[in-house]
XYZ file of C-alpha atoms in Angstrom:
327
model
C 106.017 80.923 120.828
C 104.269 77.744 121.209
C 100.946 78.512 121.261
C 98.292 76.022 123.439
C 94.392 74.635 122.187
C 92.484 72.114 123.524
C 91.192 69.542 120.646
C 87.604 70.936 121.665
C 88.987 74.262 121.242
C 89.580 74.022 117.627
C 86.456 72.592 116.877
C 84.541 74.915 118.810
C 85.666 77.948 117.233
C 85.603 75.540 113.250
C 81.270 75.543 114.163
C 80.997 78.863 114.219
C 82.985 80.139 111.454
C 81.067 77.273 109.807
C 77.385 78.373 110.811
C 78.617 82.144 108.802
C 79.463 79.612 105.403
C 77.280 76.573 105.736
C 79.552 74.220 104.594
C 78.868 70.823 103.991
C 79.236 67.154 101.884
C 79.653 69.621 98.751
C 82.408 70.948 100.141
C 85.330 69.976 98.519
C 89.179 71.567 100.139
C 91.788 71.811 98.820
C 94.644 71.264 101.532
C 97.972 73.040 100.364
C 99.422 75.285 103.061
C 101.988 73.924 105.833
C 100.801 70.993 108.822
C 102.854 73.499 111.057
C 101.079 75.530 111.504
C 97.179 77.040 112.421
C 96.072 76.964 108.907
C 96.912 74.145 107.994
C 95.495 73.090 110.666
C 92.026 74.343 111.582
C 91.376 75.511 108.478
C 92.083 73.256 106.086
C 91.468 70.126 108.446
C 88.795 70.155 111.438
C 86.957 72.444 109.583
C 85.688 70.364 106.390
C 85.432 67.452 109.357
C 83.100 69.217 110.857
C 81.091 70.224 108.582
C 81.135 66.892 106.506
C 83.701 68.414 104.035
C 85.473 66.445 101.880
C 89.309 67.320 101.621
C 92.016 66.786 98.701
C 95.508 66.541 100.243
C 98.121 68.412 97.065
C 101.640 69.358 96.693
C 102.452 72.465 99.564
C 102.373 76.064 97.266
C 105.626 77.209 96.335
C 106.270 79.868 93.111
C 108.159 76.515 91.605
C 104.737 74.510 91.442
C 101.964 77.607 90.422
C 102.372 76.378 87.214
C 100.150 73.566 88.513
C 98.532 74.975 90.446
C 95.149 74.076 89.703
C 96.198 69.961 88.192
C 94.646 68.536 90.983
C 91.840 71.060 91.951
C 90.640 70.874 88.581
C 90.984 66.894 88.848
C 89.040 66.533 91.815
C 86.745 69.484 91.145
C 87.209 71.385 94.294
C 84.975 73.837 94.677
C 86.554 75.270 98.372
C 89.642 76.999 98.579
C 91.620 78.870 101.796
C 94.385 81.144 100.137
C 96.834 83.150 101.966
C 97.902 87.076 99.825
C 100.707 85.509 99.093
C 98.974 82.963 97.123
C 96.970 85.190 95.356
C 99.346 87.649 94.204
C 101.757 84.962 93.214
C 98.246 83.295 90.804
C 97.333 87.265 89.395
C 101.142 87.970 88.358
C 102.626 84.220 87.269
C 99.473 81.865 86.172
C 98.191 81.435 82.840
C 95.876 78.616 83.268
C 93.128 79.543 81.116
C 91.745 76.364 81.295
C 90.769 77.003 85.027
C 89.571 79.995 84.704
C 86.784 78.797 81.342
C 85.549 75.905 83.691
C 85.377 78.126 87.353
C 82.960 80.403 85.675
C 81.074 77.168 85.433
C 80.558 76.808 88.987
C 80.193 78.510 92.170
C 83.959 78.048 93.845
C 84.419 79.710 96.958
C 87.659 81.199 98.406
C 88.751 81.733 102.258
C 91.154 84.324 102.546
C 93.873 84.474 106.131
C 96.288 84.559 108.098
C 97.066 87.872 106.185
C 95.784 91.302 105.004
C 94.321 90.862 101.607
C 94.497 94.115 99.247
C 91.272 95.656 97.652
C 92.665 95.628 94.433
C 94.541 92.777 94.741
C 91.236 91.031 94.986
C 89.059 92.421 92.536
C 91.254 91.202 89.316
C 91.631 87.886 91.417
C 88.197 87.525 91.330
C 87.519 89.107 87.731
C 90.648 86.592 86.441
C 89.085 83.422 87.903
C 85.475 83.803 88.766
C 86.382 82.843 92.950
C 85.024 85.394 95.082
C 87.529 85.801 97.634
C 86.023 86.026 101.817
C 88.179 87.708 104.096
C 88.723 86.584 108.232
C 90.749 87.543 110.573
C 91.961 85.490 113.705
C 94.796 84.996 115.925
C 96.661 82.003 117.096
C 95.543 82.444 120.272
C 91.974 83.304 119.276
C 91.241 81.332 116.762
C 88.842 82.441 114.007
C 87.048 86.213 115.623
C 85.422 87.814 112.166
C 84.499 87.346 107.732
C 83.442 87.870 105.265
C 80.542 85.784 103.923
C 78.475 85.181 100.668
C 75.983 86.612 102.425
C 77.815 89.674 104.254
C 80.589 90.494 102.049
C 82.892 94.032 101.688
C 86.481 94.686 99.868
C 88.488 95.996 102.223
C 87.202 95.268 105.685
C 87.812 91.770 107.787
C 83.661 90.893 108.120
C 81.961 90.666 110.887
C 82.573 89.273 114.113
C 82.078 85.289 113.974
C 79.002 83.489 116.901
C 80.171 83.465 120.582
C 83.360 86.087 119.863
C 83.732 90.142 121.351
C 85.780 92.490 119.966
C 86.318 95.125 122.203
C 87.737 98.536 121.865
C 90.741 100.343 123.538
C 91.381 104.144 124.009
C 94.661 104.025 121.584
C 92.528 101.753 119.121
C 94.535 98.647 119.639
C 91.466 95.446 120.364
C 90.769 93.059 122.622
C 89.280 89.529 122.000
C 87.403 87.424 124.181
C 86.054 84.084 122.663
C 84.451 81.170 124.016
C 87.784 79.149 122.483
C 90.788 81.011 124.054
C 94.600 78.954 124.242
C 95.018 77.193 127.074
C 98.503 79.447 127.666
C 102.217 79.787 125.500
C 104.876 76.448 126.038
C 107.583 77.958 128.331
C 106.723 81.541 128.635
C 103.843 83.669 131.265
C 100.623 83.369 130.320
C 99.080 85.121 133.485
C 99.439 88.785 132.293
C 98.335 88.718 128.597
C 94.748 88.090 129.440
C 93.222 90.098 131.302
C 89.092 89.066 132.789
C 89.135 87.157 130.241
C 90.050 89.861 127.527
C 92.686 89.457 124.630
C 95.008 92.043 123.803
C 95.615 91.273 120.054
C 98.652 94.385 119.369
C 96.496 95.453 116.236
C 94.538 98.574 115.309
C 91.126 98.364 114.428
C 87.685 100.222 113.402
C 84.581 99.251 112.990
C 82.153 101.046 110.169
C 78.829 101.673 110.159
C 77.295 98.118 108.448
C 79.248 96.107 111.626
C 82.202 95.294 109.391
C 85.781 95.463 110.631
C 88.613 97.067 109.153
C 92.494 96.529 110.463
C 94.397 99.560 110.296
C 97.900 97.833 111.524
C 100.274 96.631 113.970
C 100.024 98.891 117.981
C 103.940 98.391 117.988
C 104.324 98.735 113.894
C 103.217 102.664 114.980
C 106.533 104.689 114.002
C 106.406 107.807 115.952
C 107.944 110.708 113.668
C 108.205 114.047 116.250
C 105.759 112.814 119.162
C 102.880 112.373 116.054
C 101.662 108.261 115.951
C 101.949 107.471 112.155
C 100.317 104.388 110.660
C 102.772 101.877 108.161
C 99.410 100.637 106.543
C 98.202 103.385 105.896
C 101.399 104.536 103.256
C 101.646 101.022 102.367
C 97.740 100.226 101.024
C 98.184 104.048 98.791
C 100.838 102.776 97.704
C 99.875 99.395 96.590
C 96.382 100.682 95.426
C 97.678 104.106 93.602
C 101.069 102.615 92.102
C 100.906 98.863 91.776
C 104.141 98.326 93.343
C 105.421 96.416 96.722
C 106.665 98.117 100.150
C 106.544 97.820 103.508
C 106.896 100.599 105.814
C 108.987 100.544 108.641
C 110.496 103.334 111.529
C 113.724 103.305 112.466
C 115.739 105.640 115.296
C 116.691 108.719 114.187
C 118.915 111.512 116.846
C 116.394 114.607 115.659
C 113.001 113.144 115.159
C 112.823 109.790 117.270
C 112.063 107.766 114.460
C 111.951 108.209 110.401
C 110.335 106.584 108.231
C 111.975 104.112 106.036
C 110.031 102.815 102.283
C 111.598 99.272 101.235
C 110.024 99.043 97.927
C 110.145 96.454 95.149
C 112.224 97.712 91.852
C 109.536 99.386 89.542
C 110.801 101.502 86.890
C 107.075 102.959 87.211
C 107.897 103.741 90.700
C 108.807 107.520 90.951
C 109.257 107.844 94.835
C 109.396 112.258 94.301
C 105.760 112.243 93.168
C 104.579 109.281 95.079
C 106.101 111.615 97.992
C 103.839 114.824 96.777
C 100.858 112.202 96.690
C 101.390 110.708 100.115
C 101.765 114.761 101.704
C 98.671 115.655 99.792
C 96.716 112.877 101.107
C 97.745 112.300 104.895
C 99.965 115.186 105.431
C 103.752 116.262 105.993
C 103.831 113.933 109.119
C 103.799 111.172 106.566
C 106.149 112.166 104.563
C 108.760 109.670 103.909
C 112.137 110.483 104.936
C 114.067 107.672 102.945
C 114.004 104.557 100.036
C 115.669 101.867 100.314
C 114.896 99.430 96.849
C 115.472 95.513 97.693
C 114.886 92.271 95.496
C 112.122 90.983 96.938
C 109.956 91.180 99.920
C 110.769 88.523 102.798
C 108.077 86.063 104.129
C 107.580 83.921 106.549
C 105.701 81.204 106.275
C 102.212 81.979 106.615
C 102.044 84.825 103.934
C 103.580 87.168 106.359
C 105.692 90.711 105.615
C 109.184 89.117 107.614
C 109.940 92.391 108.912
C 112.412 91.565 111.613
C 114.663 89.938 108.620
C 113.904 93.368 106.920
C 115.491 95.298 110.164
C 117.881 92.721 110.252
C 119.479 92.822 107.683
C 118.639 97.124 106.786
C 119.671 97.641 110.456
C 123.090 99.145 110.178
C 122.794 100.194 105.984
C 119.805 102.363 107.374
C 121.438 103.832 110.754
C 124.590 104.779 109.652
C 123.111 107.053 107.047
C 121.648 109.142 108.452
C 118.923 111.567 107.166
């Protein structure tokens, strides 16, 4: 679907975001994300321009150029990055560039993070390795920037506080709806009228707000697994396994004739991945309703252009195999 915005929307959203960070002429942004989607346009073009910052245009990131990731930032004294979690994870695993780590410790360097959830342990590992502070934010193509962590208010595992002029409301099922002055103008070739309700946009994301006012995205409403009539949050299981076993996993629900949906765990090959032990831990941590019914080992977790897990591709690739295997 195409999401339509005015240039004024982009500018207004960028201004509100920059009210939190106060980027200025001292900031040098490194642009290495695709210019064909929102993060490459709003985060790395409009935001630096309205804040009077500089932009260094580098190579679009991919795994083949990870060994030279820091070459251009080092050459042009870049001090402001926009990362996606995929880049962060790959740098932790594959980068061996000690020179940048030494250089980074002498300067205050900021890394903003968006487009997908950032695991708190991954955040800590990256910050320790590179001495770059990471600040996670949240937004949608329809709503642009909504929340962010910042140097003055940062809490791992959250997407921060609501920025100026944005509003969040909680529905009964935990889904958040959003109202912003820079709301999208509509969808291209799709009806928009039924989407907005009195100016509020239903995000499809479920969330909680802690006592400090930081928001924690708990999952996607459509991704909930209804197992035996009980709503199961896949993200809870994914986060637990990532935190305690350092393994990439995706939890999805698939139709089951006995319990409605069964819980299937897709994982990347890892010799430490003890399926029985993990299920035992999951049961102890969350209860029997969170039992994983099936484990499927895959070579890699497919991701789309903005670093998000490509769940439709997983369903398309393994759906017939999962459904044929029964219970």
